[in-house]
Coordinates of C-alpha atoms in Angstrom, one line a residue:
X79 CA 6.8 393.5 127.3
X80 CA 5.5 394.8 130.5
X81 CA 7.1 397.4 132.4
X82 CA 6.1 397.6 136.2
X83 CA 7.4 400.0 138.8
X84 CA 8.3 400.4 142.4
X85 CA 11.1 400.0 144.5
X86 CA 12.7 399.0 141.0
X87 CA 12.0 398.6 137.2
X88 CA 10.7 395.2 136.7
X89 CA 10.8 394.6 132.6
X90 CA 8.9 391.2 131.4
X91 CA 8.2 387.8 132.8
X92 CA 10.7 387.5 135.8
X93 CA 11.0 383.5 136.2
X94 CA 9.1 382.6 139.3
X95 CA 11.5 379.7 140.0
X96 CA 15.3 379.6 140.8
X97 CA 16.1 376.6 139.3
X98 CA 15.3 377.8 135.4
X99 CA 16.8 381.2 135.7
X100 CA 20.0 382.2 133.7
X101 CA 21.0 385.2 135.7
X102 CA 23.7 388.0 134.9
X103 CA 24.4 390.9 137.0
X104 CA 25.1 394.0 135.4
X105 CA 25.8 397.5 136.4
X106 CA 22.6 399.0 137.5
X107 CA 20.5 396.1 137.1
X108 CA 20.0 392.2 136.6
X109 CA 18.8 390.3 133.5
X110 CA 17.4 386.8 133.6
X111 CA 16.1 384.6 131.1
X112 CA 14.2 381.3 131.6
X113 CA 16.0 378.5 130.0
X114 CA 12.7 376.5 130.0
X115 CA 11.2 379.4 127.7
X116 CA 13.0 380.3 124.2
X117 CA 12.7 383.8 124.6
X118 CA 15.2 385.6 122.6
X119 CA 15.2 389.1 125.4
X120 CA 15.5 388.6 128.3
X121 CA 13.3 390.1 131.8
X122 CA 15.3 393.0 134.0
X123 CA 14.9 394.4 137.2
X124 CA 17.0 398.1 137.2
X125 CA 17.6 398.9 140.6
X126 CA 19.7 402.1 139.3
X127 CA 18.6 403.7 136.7
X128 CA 21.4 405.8 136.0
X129 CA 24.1 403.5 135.9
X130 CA 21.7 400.6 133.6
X131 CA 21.0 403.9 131.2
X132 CA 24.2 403.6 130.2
X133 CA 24.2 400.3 128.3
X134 CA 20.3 399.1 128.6
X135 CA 20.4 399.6 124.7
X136 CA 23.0 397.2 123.7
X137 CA 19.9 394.8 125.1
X138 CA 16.8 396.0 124.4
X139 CA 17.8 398.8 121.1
X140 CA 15.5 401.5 121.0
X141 CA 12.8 399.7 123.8
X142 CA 15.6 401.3 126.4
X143 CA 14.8 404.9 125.8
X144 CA 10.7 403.7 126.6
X145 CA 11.7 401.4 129.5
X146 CA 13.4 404.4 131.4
X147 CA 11.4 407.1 130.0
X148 CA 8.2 405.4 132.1
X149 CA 6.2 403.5 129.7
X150 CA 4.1 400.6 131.1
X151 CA 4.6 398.5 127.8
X152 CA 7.5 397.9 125.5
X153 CA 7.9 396.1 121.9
X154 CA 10.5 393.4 122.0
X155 CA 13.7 394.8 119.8
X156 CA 13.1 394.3 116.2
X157 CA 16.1 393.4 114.1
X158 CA 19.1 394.6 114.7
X159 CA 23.2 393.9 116.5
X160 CA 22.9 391.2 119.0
X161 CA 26.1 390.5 119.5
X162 CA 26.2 391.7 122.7
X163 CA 22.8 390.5 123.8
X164 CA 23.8 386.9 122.7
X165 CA 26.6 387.3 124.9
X166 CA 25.1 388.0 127.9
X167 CA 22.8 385.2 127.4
X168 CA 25.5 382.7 127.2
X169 CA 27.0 384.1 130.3
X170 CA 24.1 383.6 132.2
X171 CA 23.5 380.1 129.9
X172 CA 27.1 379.1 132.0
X173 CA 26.1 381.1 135.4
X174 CA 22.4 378.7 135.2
X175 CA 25.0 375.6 134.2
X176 CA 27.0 376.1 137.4
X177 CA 24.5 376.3 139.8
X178 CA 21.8 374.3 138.1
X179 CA 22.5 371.6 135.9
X180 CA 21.3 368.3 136.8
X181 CA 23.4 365.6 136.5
X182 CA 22.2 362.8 136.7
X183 CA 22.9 359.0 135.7
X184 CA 19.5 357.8 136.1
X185 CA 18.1 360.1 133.8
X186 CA 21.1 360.2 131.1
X187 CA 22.1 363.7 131.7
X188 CA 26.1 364.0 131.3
X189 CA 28.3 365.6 133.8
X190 CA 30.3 368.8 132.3
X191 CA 33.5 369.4 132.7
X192 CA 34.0 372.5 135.2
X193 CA 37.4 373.2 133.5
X194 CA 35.3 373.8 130.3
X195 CA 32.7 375.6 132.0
X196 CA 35.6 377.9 133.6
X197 CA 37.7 378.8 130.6
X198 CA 34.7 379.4 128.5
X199 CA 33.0 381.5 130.9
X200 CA 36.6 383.7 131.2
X201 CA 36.3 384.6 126.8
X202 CA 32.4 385.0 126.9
X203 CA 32.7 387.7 130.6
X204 CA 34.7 389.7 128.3
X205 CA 32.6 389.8 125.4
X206 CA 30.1 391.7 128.0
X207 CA 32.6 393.3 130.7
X208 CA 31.2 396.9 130.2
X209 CA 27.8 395.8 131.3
X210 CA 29.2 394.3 134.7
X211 CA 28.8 395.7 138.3
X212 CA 32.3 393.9 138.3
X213 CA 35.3 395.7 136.6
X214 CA 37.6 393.0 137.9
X215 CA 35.0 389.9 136.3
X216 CA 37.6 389.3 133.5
X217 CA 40.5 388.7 136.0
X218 CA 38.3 387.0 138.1
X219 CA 37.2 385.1 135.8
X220 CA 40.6 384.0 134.3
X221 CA 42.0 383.2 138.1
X222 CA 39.5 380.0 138.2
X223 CA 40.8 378.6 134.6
X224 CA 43.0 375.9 134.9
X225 CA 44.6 374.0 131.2
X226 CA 42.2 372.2 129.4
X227 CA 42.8 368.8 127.8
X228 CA 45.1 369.4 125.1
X229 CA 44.4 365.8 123.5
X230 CA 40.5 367.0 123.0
X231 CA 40.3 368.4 119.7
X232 CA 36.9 369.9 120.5
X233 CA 39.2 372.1 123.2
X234 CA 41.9 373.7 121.3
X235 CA 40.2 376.6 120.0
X236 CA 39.0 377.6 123.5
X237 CA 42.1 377.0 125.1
X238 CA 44.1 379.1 122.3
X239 CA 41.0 382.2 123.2
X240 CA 41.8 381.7 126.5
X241 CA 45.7 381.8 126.2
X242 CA 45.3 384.8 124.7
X243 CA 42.6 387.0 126.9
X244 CA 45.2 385.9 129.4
X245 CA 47.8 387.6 127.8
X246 CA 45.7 390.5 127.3
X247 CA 44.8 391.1 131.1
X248 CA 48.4 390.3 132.3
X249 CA 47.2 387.4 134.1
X250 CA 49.4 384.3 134.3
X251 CA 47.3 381.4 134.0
X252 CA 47.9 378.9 137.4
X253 CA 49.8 375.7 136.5
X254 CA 47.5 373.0 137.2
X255 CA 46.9 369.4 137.2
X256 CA 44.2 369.0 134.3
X257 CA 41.3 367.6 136.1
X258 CA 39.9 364.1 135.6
X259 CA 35.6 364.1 134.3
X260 CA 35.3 361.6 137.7
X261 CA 32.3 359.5 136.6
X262 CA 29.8 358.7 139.2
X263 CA 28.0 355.6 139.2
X264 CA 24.3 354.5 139.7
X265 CA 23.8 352.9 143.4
X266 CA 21.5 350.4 143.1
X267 CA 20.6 347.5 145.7
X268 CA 17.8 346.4 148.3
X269 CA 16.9 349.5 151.3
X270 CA 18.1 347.1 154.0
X271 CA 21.8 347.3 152.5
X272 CA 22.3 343.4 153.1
X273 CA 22.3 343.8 156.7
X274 CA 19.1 341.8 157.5
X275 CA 16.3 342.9 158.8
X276 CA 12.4 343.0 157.9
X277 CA 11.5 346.6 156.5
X278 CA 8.4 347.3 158.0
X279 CA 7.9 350.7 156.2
X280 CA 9.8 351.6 153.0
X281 CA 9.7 354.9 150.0
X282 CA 11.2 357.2 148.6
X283 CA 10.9 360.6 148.0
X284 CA 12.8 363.5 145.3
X285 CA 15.6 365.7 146.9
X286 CA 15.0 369.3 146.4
X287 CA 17.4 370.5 144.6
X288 CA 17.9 373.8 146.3
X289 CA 18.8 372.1 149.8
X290 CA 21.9 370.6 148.8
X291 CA 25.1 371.8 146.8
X292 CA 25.1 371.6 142.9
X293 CA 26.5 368.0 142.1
X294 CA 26.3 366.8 145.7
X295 CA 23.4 364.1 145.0
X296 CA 22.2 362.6 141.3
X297 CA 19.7 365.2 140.2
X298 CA 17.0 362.7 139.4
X299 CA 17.6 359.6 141.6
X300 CA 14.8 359.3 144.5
X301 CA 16.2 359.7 148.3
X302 CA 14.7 355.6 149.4
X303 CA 13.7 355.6 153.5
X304 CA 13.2 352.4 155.3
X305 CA 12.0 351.6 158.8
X306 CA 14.0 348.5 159.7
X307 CA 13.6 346.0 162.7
X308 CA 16.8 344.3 163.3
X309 CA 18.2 342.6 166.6
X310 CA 14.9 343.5 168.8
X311 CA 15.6 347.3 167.5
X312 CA 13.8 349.4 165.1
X313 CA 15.8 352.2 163.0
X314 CA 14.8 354.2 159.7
X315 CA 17.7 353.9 157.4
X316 CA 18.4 356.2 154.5
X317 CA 19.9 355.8 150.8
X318 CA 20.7 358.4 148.4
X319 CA 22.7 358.1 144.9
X320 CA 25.7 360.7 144.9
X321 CA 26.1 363.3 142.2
X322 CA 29.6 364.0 140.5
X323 CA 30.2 366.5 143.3
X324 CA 29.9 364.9 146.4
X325 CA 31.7 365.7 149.7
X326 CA 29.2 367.7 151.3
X327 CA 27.3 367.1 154.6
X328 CA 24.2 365.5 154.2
X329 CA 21.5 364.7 156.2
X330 CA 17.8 363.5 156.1
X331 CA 14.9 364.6 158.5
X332 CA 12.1 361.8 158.2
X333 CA 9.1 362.9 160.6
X334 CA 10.6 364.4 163.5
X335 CA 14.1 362.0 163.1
X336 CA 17.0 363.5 161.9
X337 CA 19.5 361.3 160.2
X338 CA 22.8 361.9 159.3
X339 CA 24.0 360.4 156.0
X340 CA 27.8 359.9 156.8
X341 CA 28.1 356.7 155.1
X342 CA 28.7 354.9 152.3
X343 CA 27.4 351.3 151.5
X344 CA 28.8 348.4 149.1
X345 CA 27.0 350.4 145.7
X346 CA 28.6 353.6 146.6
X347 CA 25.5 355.2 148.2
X348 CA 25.3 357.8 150.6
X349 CA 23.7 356.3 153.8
X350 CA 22.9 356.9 157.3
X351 CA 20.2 355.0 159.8
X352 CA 19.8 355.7 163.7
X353 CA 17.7 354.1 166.4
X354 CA 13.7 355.2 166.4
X355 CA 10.7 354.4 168.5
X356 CA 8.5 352.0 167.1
X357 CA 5.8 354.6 167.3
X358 CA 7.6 355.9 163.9
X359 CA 5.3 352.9 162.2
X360 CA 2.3 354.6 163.6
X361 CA 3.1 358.2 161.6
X362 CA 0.1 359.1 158.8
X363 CA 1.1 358.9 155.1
X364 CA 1.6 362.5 154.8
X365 CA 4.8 362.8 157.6
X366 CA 6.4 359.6 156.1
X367 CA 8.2 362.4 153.8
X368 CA 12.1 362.4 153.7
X369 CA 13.7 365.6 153.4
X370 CA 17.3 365.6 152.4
X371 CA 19.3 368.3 152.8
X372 CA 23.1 369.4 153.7
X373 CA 22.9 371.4 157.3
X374 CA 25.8 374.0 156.2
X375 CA 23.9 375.1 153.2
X376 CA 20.4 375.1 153.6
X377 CA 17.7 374.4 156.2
X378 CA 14.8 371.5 155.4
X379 CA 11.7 372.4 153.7
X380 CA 8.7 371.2 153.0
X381 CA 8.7 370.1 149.1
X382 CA 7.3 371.9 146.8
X383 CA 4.5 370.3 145.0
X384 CA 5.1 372.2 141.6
X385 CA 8.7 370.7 141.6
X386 CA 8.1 367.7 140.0
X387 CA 7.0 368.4 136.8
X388 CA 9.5 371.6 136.9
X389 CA 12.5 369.4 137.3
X390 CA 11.7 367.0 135.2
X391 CA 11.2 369.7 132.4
X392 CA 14.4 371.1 133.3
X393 CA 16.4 367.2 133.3
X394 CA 14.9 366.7 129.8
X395 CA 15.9 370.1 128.7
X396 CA 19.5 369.6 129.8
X397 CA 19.6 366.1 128.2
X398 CA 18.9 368.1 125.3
X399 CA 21.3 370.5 125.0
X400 CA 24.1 368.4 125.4
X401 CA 23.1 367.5 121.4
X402 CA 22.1 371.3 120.5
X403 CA 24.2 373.3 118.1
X404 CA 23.5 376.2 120.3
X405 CA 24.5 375.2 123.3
X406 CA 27.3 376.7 125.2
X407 CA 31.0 374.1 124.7
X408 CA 30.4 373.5 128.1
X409 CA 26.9 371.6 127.7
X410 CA 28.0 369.8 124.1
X411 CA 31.2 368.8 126.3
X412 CA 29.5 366.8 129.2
X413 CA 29.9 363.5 129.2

C-alpha cells in the first residue's frame, strides 16, 4: 500500500467518489473502504498522529509501526486477529447503508429497516469504541434504538445484544412504537398526468443522488420533463418516483426554469409544472437537462458524466447483498 504525506498521512487508494465509501471516524484519523472493491484493509488519512498511534495496529498489525515511522510503501497485514478490523468495517458497512443505499423499486433493491440498521449499529460501535473520536458513540448510539419486531425471528438475537449493551451503559432504551417497513410504490403513467395537452418536448434524466436526502426519491427511477401546451399556455411539467423516505423539499431546475415539485399526482408521483415561454422549445439538446434536487440540502449541479455507470454498479451491488451471508442484518433484512 502506498503511503503519501502532507498536511496528513494518506494510506492506500482513498475512494474518489462519496457514494462507494464506507467511512468510520476514529480518534486521530479516518478509515474508508470502497464497498465497490473487496479489499479486506481499508485506506486512512491520520490527521494526528499521536492520538491514531495508539490503536493504528489493531488495523493494520505490524504495517502501523512503518506507516508512522515514514515509509512510502507498506505490505497489507498478513494473518493475524481481525476481529477488531472486521468490526470497524461493518460499522462503516452501516454508516455507507445510512447515507447511501439505493432503494429502489425499479431496480429490485429492498428498503431496510432503519430500526435494524439502528440497533445493530448500537452492538457493532461498541465492538470498536476505543478507536472512536467519540467516547459518548455507544450512548449515542443506543439513544436512536427503538424495539425491534419481536415476531421476526431473524430479530431476537439482536434485540437480546441490544437489551443487554443497554444495561451495560445504564441507558434506558425509549419506549417506542415499532415502526412500520412503509412500502413505496412504483409511479407509473403518461408525462401529461391525464390533464390534456400535446407534449411538445418530453425526457428524462437520472437524479444525482447527492442533491437530495437518502430515501427522498427511488434511487434508480429517471426524473421524466415535459413541455406541455395546454389552454393557449405552454408549461414544463415534472415527474419523479418517491423513495421510502420522502418528505423533503424538492425541486427541478430545467434550463433556466426552476420548478417546484410540491405535488402529488393519481400514481403517487412527486410533481410540479409552472408557466414557460414558448422560447423553452427553442433550447439546444444539451440544456434540456433536468436537475432535481432539494433546496435545503444541496444546491443543483451539473451531472456528472461518470455517474452512470457508478450508480448502477453500486444498485447491483446492493441488490446483491441483501442475499450475501456477509452482509450486515441490516442489508439481509430489507425488504
Amino acid at each position: 500500500m502506498r503511503v503519501t504525506r502532507g498536511s496528513e498521512v494518506v494510506v492506500g487508494d482513498w475512494p474518489t467518489s462519496p457514494e462507494v465509501v464506507a467511512l468510520l471516524e476514529c480518534s486521530g484519523a479516518l478509515l474508508a473502504w470502497d464497498v465497490l472493491v473487496d479489499a479486506p484493509v481499508p485506506a486512512a488519512r491520520v490527521h494526528d498522529v499521536d492520538r491514531a498511534a495508539e490503536w493504528l495496529w489493531e488495523v493494520y498489525g505490524d504495517a502501523a509501526d512503518a506507516i508512522l515511522g515514514g515509509a512510502a510503501e507498506v505490505g497489507e497485514p498478513g494473518p493475524g486477529d481481525r476481529r477488531v478490523r472486521d468490526a470497524c468495517r461493518r460499522v462503516a458497512q452501516l454508516n455507507w447503508a445510512s447515507a447511501w443505499w439505493p432503494a429502489s423499486v425499479t431496480a429490485g433493491v429492498p428498503a431496510f429497516n432503519t430500526a435494524v440498521l439502528h440497533a445493530e449499529l448500537a452492538v457493532e460501535v461498541s465492538a470498536v469504541e476505543h478507536l472512536l473520536d467519540d467516547p459518548d458513540a455507544v450512548e449515542r448510539a443506543l439513544a436512536a434504538v427503538v424495539p425491534l419486531d419481536a415476531s421476526d425471528p431473524a430479530l431476537t438475537a439482536l434485540a437480546g445484544r441490544v437489551s443487554a449493551l443497554a444495561e451495560d451503559y445504564g441507558v434506558v432504551l425509549p419506549a417506542a412504537e415499532v415502526p412500520r417497513q412503509s412500502g413505496f410504490a412504483l409511479a407509473a403513467g403518461g408525462l401529461d398526468g391525464g390533464r390534456g395537452g400535446i407534449a411538445a418536448l418530453s425526457g428524462s434524466s437520472t437524479v444525482d443522488w447527492s442533491l437530495v436526502p437518502h430515501g427522498a426519491v427511488d434511487a434508480a427511477a429517471p426524473a421524466t420533463w415535459a413541455v406541455v401546451r395546454r389552454q393557449g399556455r405552454t408549461v414544463v411539467e415534472v415527474s419523479v418516483v418517491p423513495g421510502p423516505k420522502p418528505g423533503a423539499r424538492l425541486a427541478a431546475r430545467f434550463g433556466d426554469v426552476e420548478v417546484a415539485l410540491d405535488g402529488v399526482d393519481e400514481v403517487g408521483r412527486l410533481t410540479g409544472s409552472t408557466p414557460v415561454s414558448a422560447a423553452v422549445l427553442l433550447l439546444p439538446p444539451d440544456r434540456r437537462e433536468l436537475v432535481v434536487y432539494a433546496p435545503d440540502f444541496a444546491e443543483p449541479a451539473a451531472p456528472d458524466p461518470a455517474a452512470g455507470p457508478r450508480r448502477a454498479a453500486i444498485i447491483a451491488y446492493a441488490r446483491a447483498r441483501t442475499t450475501s451471508p456477509t452482509a450486515t442484518l441490516t442489508e439481509r433484512t430489507a425488504r
